[in-house]
Short mmCIF file of C-alpha atoms in Angstrom, two decimals:
data_model
loop_
_atom_site.label_atom_id
_atom_site.label_comp_id
_atom_site.label_asym_id
_atom_site.label_seq_id
_atom_site.Cartn_x
_atom_site.Cartn_y
_atom_site.Cartn_z
CA MET A 727 -7.68 -24.79 -13.32
CA LEU A 728 -8.82 -22.01 -11.20
CA PRO A 729 -7.32 -21.32 -7.66
CA GLN A 730 -9.34 -22.22 -4.64
CA ARG A 731 -10.66 -18.92 -2.57
CA GLY A 732 -7.06 -18.04 -0.60
CA GLN A 733 -5.12 -20.37 -2.11
CA ALA A 734 -1.40 -19.07 -3.10
CA VAL A 735 -0.60 -19.20 -6.68
CA GLY A 736 2.05 -17.41 -8.69
CA LEU A 737 1.42 -16.18 -11.95
CA THR A 738 3.72 -18.26 -13.84
CA GLN A 739 1.33 -20.84 -12.67
CA CYS A 740 -2.08 -19.49 -14.05
CA THR A 741 -2.74 -20.98 -17.48
CA GLY A 742 -6.48 -21.33 -19.37
CA MET A 743 -9.27 -19.67 -17.78
CA GLY A 744 -6.49 -19.00 -14.81
CA ALA A 745 -4.86 -16.96 -17.09
CA TRP A 746 -7.74 -15.11 -18.17
CA LEU A 747 -8.65 -14.44 -14.76
CA TRP A 748 -5.39 -12.58 -13.88
CA MET A 749 -5.50 -10.84 -17.24
CA GLY A 750 -8.76 -9.24 -16.39
CA THR A 751 -7.73 -8.12 -13.08
CA GLN A 752 -4.64 -6.98 -14.70
CA GLN A 753 -6.68 -4.92 -16.98
CA ILE A 754 -9.07 -3.29 -14.21
CA LEU A 755 -5.71 -2.06 -12.85
CA LEU A 756 -4.18 -0.66 -15.79
CA GLN A 757 -7.19 1.02 -16.32
CA LEU A 758 -7.77 2.75 -12.89
CA VAL A 759 -4.38 4.87 -13.26
CA GLY A 760 -5.64 8.15 -13.45
CA THR A 761 -8.74 8.18 -11.41
CA ASP A 762 -9.45 8.79 -8.19
CA THR A 763 -11.29 7.02 -5.57
CA HIS A 764 -11.37 8.91 -2.39
CA SER A 765 -14.78 7.97 -1.61
CA ARG A 766 -17.03 5.13 -1.27
CA GLU A 767 -19.50 7.08 -3.70
CA THR A 768 -16.84 7.60 -6.68
CA ASP A 769 -17.61 6.23 -9.78
CA TYR A 770 -15.52 4.08 -11.94
CA LYS A 771 -14.16 5.87 -14.83
CA PRO A 772 -11.12 4.92 -17.03
CA ALA A 773 -8.35 7.12 -17.29
CA ARG A 774 -7.49 8.71 -20.71
CA LYS A 775 -5.16 6.92 -22.96
CA SER A 776 -1.67 8.62 -23.81
CA ALA A 777 -0.48 8.54 -27.95
CA GLU A 778 2.03 6.04 -26.20
CA THR A 779 -0.72 3.82 -24.62
CA PRO A 780 -0.88 0.69 -26.88
CA PRO A 781 -4.15 -0.53 -27.74
CA ALA A 782 -5.54 -3.21 -24.94
CA SER A 783 -5.38 -6.37 -27.17
CA GLU A 784 -1.62 -5.45 -28.49
CA THR A 785 -0.75 -5.39 -24.35
CA TRP A 786 -2.53 -8.14 -23.41
CA GLN A 787 -1.68 -10.20 -26.12
CA GLY A 788 0.31 -13.57 -25.02
CA PHE A 789 -0.66 -13.18 -21.77
CA ASP A 790 -1.18 -16.77 -21.41
CA LYS A 791 2.74 -17.20 -22.04
CA PRO A 792 4.58 -16.59 -18.75
CA GLU A 793 7.48 -14.64 -20.42
CA ARG A 794 4.89 -12.13 -21.87
CA ARG A 795 2.95 -12.03 -18.25
CA GLY A 796 5.85 -11.29 -16.73
CA ALA A 797 6.87 -8.49 -18.96
CA VAL A 798 3.52 -7.12 -18.72
CA LEU A 799 3.30 -6.91 -15.18
CA ARG A 800 6.69 -5.62 -14.85
CA ALA A 801 5.63 -2.56 -17.15
CA ALA A 802 2.23 -1.96 -15.29
CA PRO A 803 2.05 1.33 -13.48
CA GLY A 804 1.32 1.97 -10.06
CA LEU A 805 -1.92 1.56 -8.56
CA CYS A 806 -2.61 2.99 -4.72
CA VAL A 807 -3.91 0.76 -2.87
CA CYS A 808 -4.54 3.51 -0.39
CA GLU A 809 -6.64 5.78 -2.81
CA GLY A 810 -6.90 4.18 -6.54
CA VAL A 811 -4.38 6.54 -8.27
CA THR A 812 -0.71 7.18 -8.74
CA ARG A 813 1.10 10.25 -9.59
CA ALA A 814 4.06 8.76 -11.40
CA GLU A 815 4.05 11.20 -13.59
CA ARG A 816 4.37 14.04 -11.14
CA VAL A 817 6.46 12.68 -8.63
CA PRO A 818 9.00 10.28 -10.23
CA VAL A 819 9.08 6.70 -8.30
CA GLU A 820 13.13 6.13 -7.19
CA MET A 821 13.47 2.71 -6.02
CA ASP A 822 16.64 2.35 -5.78
CA ASP A 823 16.89 2.72 -2.49
CA LEU A 824 13.70 0.31 -1.60
CA GLU A 825 15.35 -2.83 -2.97
CA SER A 826 17.36 -4.07 -1.02
CA GLU A 827 16.00 -7.10 0.85
CA PHE A 828 13.08 -6.62 3.95
CA ASN A 829 14.07 -7.36 7.72
CA LEU A 830 11.76 -7.45 9.85
CA LYS A 831 14.21 -6.11 12.92
CA VAL A 832 14.91 -2.63 10.90
CA VAL A 833 10.95 -1.95 10.72
CA LEU A 834 10.57 -2.79 14.54
CA LEU A 835 13.46 -0.65 15.53
CA SER A 836 11.67 2.51 12.92
CA PHE A 837 8.59 2.46 14.71
CA LYS A 838 10.04 1.88 18.28
CA GLN A 839 11.88 5.25 17.31
CA CYS A 840 8.30 6.95 15.90
CA LEU A 841 7.33 8.42 19.26
CA ASN A 842 8.94 10.60 21.41
CA GLU A 843 8.58 11.25 25.18
CA LYS A 844 5.12 13.44 24.32
CA GLU A 845 3.99 10.55 22.01
CA GLU A 846 3.70 12.67 19.32
CA VAL A 847 4.45 10.74 15.46
CA LEU A 848 8.19 12.15 14.39
CA LEU A 849 7.53 11.93 10.71
CA ASP A 850 11.14 11.09 9.86
CA HIS A 851 11.14 7.79 11.99
CA TYR A 852 7.27 7.21 10.34
CA LEU A 853 8.49 7.64 7.06
CA ALA A 854 11.50 5.61 7.59
CA SER A 855 9.31 2.96 8.96
CA TRP A 856 7.39 2.91 5.66
CA ARG A 857 10.23 2.69 3.57
CA GLY A 858 10.67 -0.67 5.80
CA LEU A 859 7.15 -1.38 4.70
CA VAL A 860 7.80 -1.16 1.12
CA ARG A 861 10.62 -3.21 0.82
CA PHE A 862 8.39 -6.06 2.70
CA LEU A 863 5.53 -5.08 -0.07
CA ASN A 864 8.56 -5.46 -2.88
CA SER A 865 9.56 -8.84 -1.63
CA LEU A 866 5.74 -10.05 -2.62
CA GLY A 867 6.43 -10.35 -5.87
CA THR A 868 5.89 -8.36 -9.02
CA ILE A 869 1.91 -8.26 -8.27
CA PHE A 870 2.47 -6.23 -5.35
CA SER A 871 4.42 -3.48 -7.23
CA PHE A 872 0.94 -1.40 -8.01
CA ILE A 873 0.80 -0.69 -4.15
CA SER A 874 4.61 -0.08 -3.40
CA LYS A 875 4.77 2.07 -6.03
CA ASP A 876 2.10 4.46 -5.00
CA VAL A 877 3.62 4.26 -1.36
CA VAL A 878 7.47 5.25 -3.05
CA ALA A 879 5.06 8.52 -4.22
CA LYS A 880 3.33 9.62 -1.14
CA LEU A 881 6.82 9.11 0.62
CA GLN A 882 8.57 11.33 -1.96
CA ILE A 883 5.69 14.00 -1.24
CA MET A 884 6.05 13.76 2.41
CA GLU A 885 10.11 13.89 1.76
CA GLN A 886 9.79 17.14 -0.21
CA LEU A 887 7.33 18.75 2.64
CA CYS A 888 9.66 17.46 5.35
CA GLY A 889 12.79 19.29 3.38
CA GLY A 890 10.75 22.19 2.08
CA PRO A 891 11.09 25.85 3.26
CA GLN A 892 8.32 25.10 6.01
CA GLN A 893 10.10 22.16 7.18
CA GLU A 894 9.72 23.22 11.01
CA HIS A 895 6.11 22.60 10.20
CA TYR A 896 6.98 18.90 9.49
CA SER A 897 8.96 17.45 12.22
CA THR A 898 5.93 15.86 13.82
CA LEU A 899 2.65 14.66 12.68
CA GLN A 900 0.81 16.90 15.26
CA ALA A 901 2.78 19.97 13.84
CA MET A 902 1.88 19.25 10.54
CA VAL A 903 -1.97 19.04 11.34
CA ALA A 904 -1.76 21.88 13.44
CA TYR A 905 0.21 24.17 10.68
CA GLU A 906 -1.83 22.86 7.85
CA VAL A 907 -4.82 23.38 9.48
CA GLY A 908 -4.20 26.48 10.78
CA SER A 909 -2.92 27.83 7.86
CA GLN A 910 -5.60 26.38 5.95
CA LEU A 911 -3.82 24.29 3.28
CA VAL A 912 -6.50 21.43 4.31
CA ASP A 913 -9.66 21.25 2.57
CA LEU A 914 -12.65 19.13 3.98
CA GLU A 915 -14.89 19.48 0.50
CA ARG A 916 -12.92 19.33 -2.53
CA ARG A 917 -9.64 17.47 -2.97
CA SER A 918 -8.51 19.37 -6.04
CA ARG A 919 -7.07 22.83 -4.12
CA HIS A 920 -4.79 20.76 -2.12
CA PRO A 921 -3.92 17.83 -3.98
CA ASP A 922 -0.35 17.00 -1.98
CA SER A 923 -1.20 18.42 1.54
CA GLY A 924 0.68 16.52 4.34
CA CYS A 925 -2.57 15.98 5.91
CA ARG A 926 -3.85 14.31 3.00
CA THR A 927 -1.19 12.05 1.79
CA VAL A 928 -0.40 10.63 4.98
CA LEU A 929 -3.85 9.56 5.75
CA ARG A 930 -3.45 7.52 3.02
CA LEU A 931 -0.43 6.10 4.39
CA HIS A 932 -2.67 5.75 7.80
CA ARG A 933 -5.42 3.68 6.22
CA ALA A 934 -3.16 1.19 4.06
CA LEU A 935 -1.21 1.07 7.64
CA HIS A 936 -4.22 0.00 9.15
CA TRP A 937 -4.54 -3.02 6.70
CA LEU A 938 -0.86 -4.05 6.92
CA GLN A 939 -0.89 -4.09 11.10
CA LEU A 940 -4.32 -6.31 10.80
CA PHE A 941 -2.90 -8.64 8.12
CA LEU A 942 0.42 -9.36 9.78
CA GLU A 943 -1.24 -9.62 13.05
CA GLY A 944 -3.84 -12.29 11.34
CA VAL A 945 -0.22 -13.86 10.35
CA ARG A 946 1.58 -13.97 13.72
CA THR A 947 -2.11 -15.80 15.36
CA SER A 948 -3.18 -17.87 12.65
CA PRO A 949 -2.27 -21.62 12.65
CA GLU A 950 0.17 -23.26 9.93
CA ASP A 951 -2.38 -23.90 7.62
CA ALA A 952 -3.77 -20.62 7.28
CA ARG A 953 -3.97 -19.54 3.90
CA THR A 954 -2.41 -16.08 3.83
CA ALA A 955 -4.53 -14.97 0.87
CA ALA A 956 -7.87 -15.47 3.38
CA LEU A 957 -5.90 -13.29 5.82
CA CYS A 958 -5.05 -10.37 3.58
CA THR A 959 -8.66 -10.34 2.34
CA ASP A 960 -9.99 -10.05 5.54
CA SER A 961 -7.60 -7.60 6.79
CA TYR A 962 -8.65 -5.67 3.60
CA ASN A 963 -12.00 -5.90 3.99
CA ALA A 964 -12.07 -4.41 7.58
CA SER A 965 -9.85 -1.83 6.49
CA LEU A 966 -9.28 -0.22 2.93
CA ALA A 967 -11.86 -1.73 1.47
CA ALA A 968 -14.54 0.82 2.61
CA TYR A 969 -12.84 3.62 0.62
CA HIS A 970 -12.40 1.64 -2.97
CA PRO A 971 -15.25 1.47 -5.46
CA TRP A 972 -16.42 -2.81 -6.19
CA ILE A 973 -13.98 -2.60 -9.58
CA ILE A 974 -10.93 -2.01 -7.03
CA ARG A 975 -11.79 -4.44 -4.25
CA ARG A 976 -12.28 -7.32 -6.76
CA ALA A 977 -9.45 -6.65 -8.69
CA VAL A 978 -7.02 -6.18 -5.41
CA THR A 979 -8.93 -9.79 -4.32
CA VAL A 980 -7.91 -11.41 -7.14
CA ALA A 981 -4.04 -10.22 -6.98
CA PHE A 982 -4.22 -11.71 -3.52
CA CYS A 983 -4.49 -15.10 -4.71
CA ALA A 984 -0.55 -14.40 -5.19
CA LEU A 985 0.45 -14.55 -1.60
CA PRO A 986 2.86 -17.42 -0.81
CA THR A 987 1.75 -20.26 2.05
CA ARG A 988 2.03 -18.98 5.38
CA LYS A 989 5.58 -20.60 6.02
CA VAL A 990 7.16 -19.10 3.02
CA PHE A 991 5.21 -15.55 3.83
CA LEU A 992 7.46 -15.46 7.46
CA GLU A 993 10.58 -16.43 5.93
CA THR A 994 10.23 -13.38 3.86
CA MET A 995 10.64 -11.25 7.39
CA ASN A 996 14.65 -12.90 7.48
CA VAL A 997 14.59 -12.93 11.17
CA GLY A 998 14.99 -16.85 11.03
CA SER A 999 12.44 -19.60 11.18
CA PRO A 1000 8.62 -18.95 10.84
CA GLU A 1001 8.76 -19.76 14.83
CA GLN A 1002 11.14 -16.59 15.41
CA ALA A 1003 9.40 -14.51 12.84
CA VAL A 1004 6.35 -15.12 14.55
CA GLU A 1005 7.81 -13.92 17.89
CA MET A 1006 9.38 -10.78 16.38
CA LEU A 1007 6.32 -9.94 14.93
CA GLY A 1008 4.66 -10.29 18.59
CA GLU A 1009 7.19 -7.20 19.43
CA ALA A 1010 6.97 -5.16 16.30
CA LEU A 1011 3.08 -5.08 16.34
CA PRO A 1012 2.01 -3.37 19.17
CA PHE A 1013 4.49 -0.26 18.33
CA ILE A 1014 2.81 -0.25 14.47
CA LYS A 1015 -0.49 0.21 16.62
CA ARG A 1016 0.86 2.72 18.91
CA VAL A 1017 1.60 4.73 16.11
CA TYR A 1018 -1.70 4.02 14.34
CA ASP A 1019 -3.76 4.60 17.59
CA ILE A 1020 -2.09 7.96 18.07
CA SER A 1021 -2.40 9.20 14.42
CA GLN A 1022 -6.51 8.00 14.50
CA ARG A 1023 -6.70 10.16 17.30
CA LEU A 1024 -5.28 13.12 15.92
CA TYR A 1025 -6.87 13.09 12.82
CA ALA A 1026 -10.29 12.08 14.68
CA GLU A 1027 -9.90 15.30 16.75
CA HIS A 1028 -9.38 17.46 13.73
CA ALA A 1029 -12.52 15.61 11.59
CA LEU A 1030 -9.58 14.83 9.06
CA LEU A 1031 -10.68 10.93 8.72
CA ASP A 1032 -12.74 11.35 5.34
CA LEU A 1033 -10.51 14.14 4.01
CA PRO A 1034 -11.11 14.11 0.23
#
């Protein structure tokens, strides 16, 4: 039986028609690797198959069996919820230091340290905050690995820039924008000239942060019986969905059905009871929102919000 709208289900619980729904969703996610959905008008184009890629029929054979389903999903490449493309081929995804348990206190501390006295966004603390959020995404289960893997790839791009020959220009978000715009390292018309610019990379993280901010705020203020899948979908529709074509919107919405109940979700924060987690979210979210608002204003001032 198919889950009701917003009902939390586990992948191992999907059988029959439910398994076929998950199979179709994951087939979409797999085929989207190598595409770019950086604008609302982008058309869906299947990725070219490599010689090592098995036929779809072979990949999904036995998907109705829990043990096979888990193996397929663990092997699935990353899909960027920020823009619909992974660069795992160019930037190796290192997850070793991101497998520890998520703790909301750590993320709270990182976001508290994100702004200096001039209210500039310190990139080292911003990236540290995102590493904490990656642990959060990992704690939600295998199905969300298609998000976290691409976030890790983007963090690695930024870490390379922050530690590279021009690192003095990457201490703050404001310094980075001024440097890259002034040095014409940002192309407002074509993505291909500077695909891994700091401005473009942070913009994708920035959009994803808005989604997580709205989602966590929805969880914090919702009643005990609220469905996390519905909250996550509503937050996605109010943020990231505008930058994705229909095919990704549908696939991601189905993936949200794997979210646990609100109680279990709050327990993944690792700060005590659900009530304690709600209290700490109330303390953390204003800092996250402040960082987001300052970044949003900076990008708007430089006309970078629609950077391809």
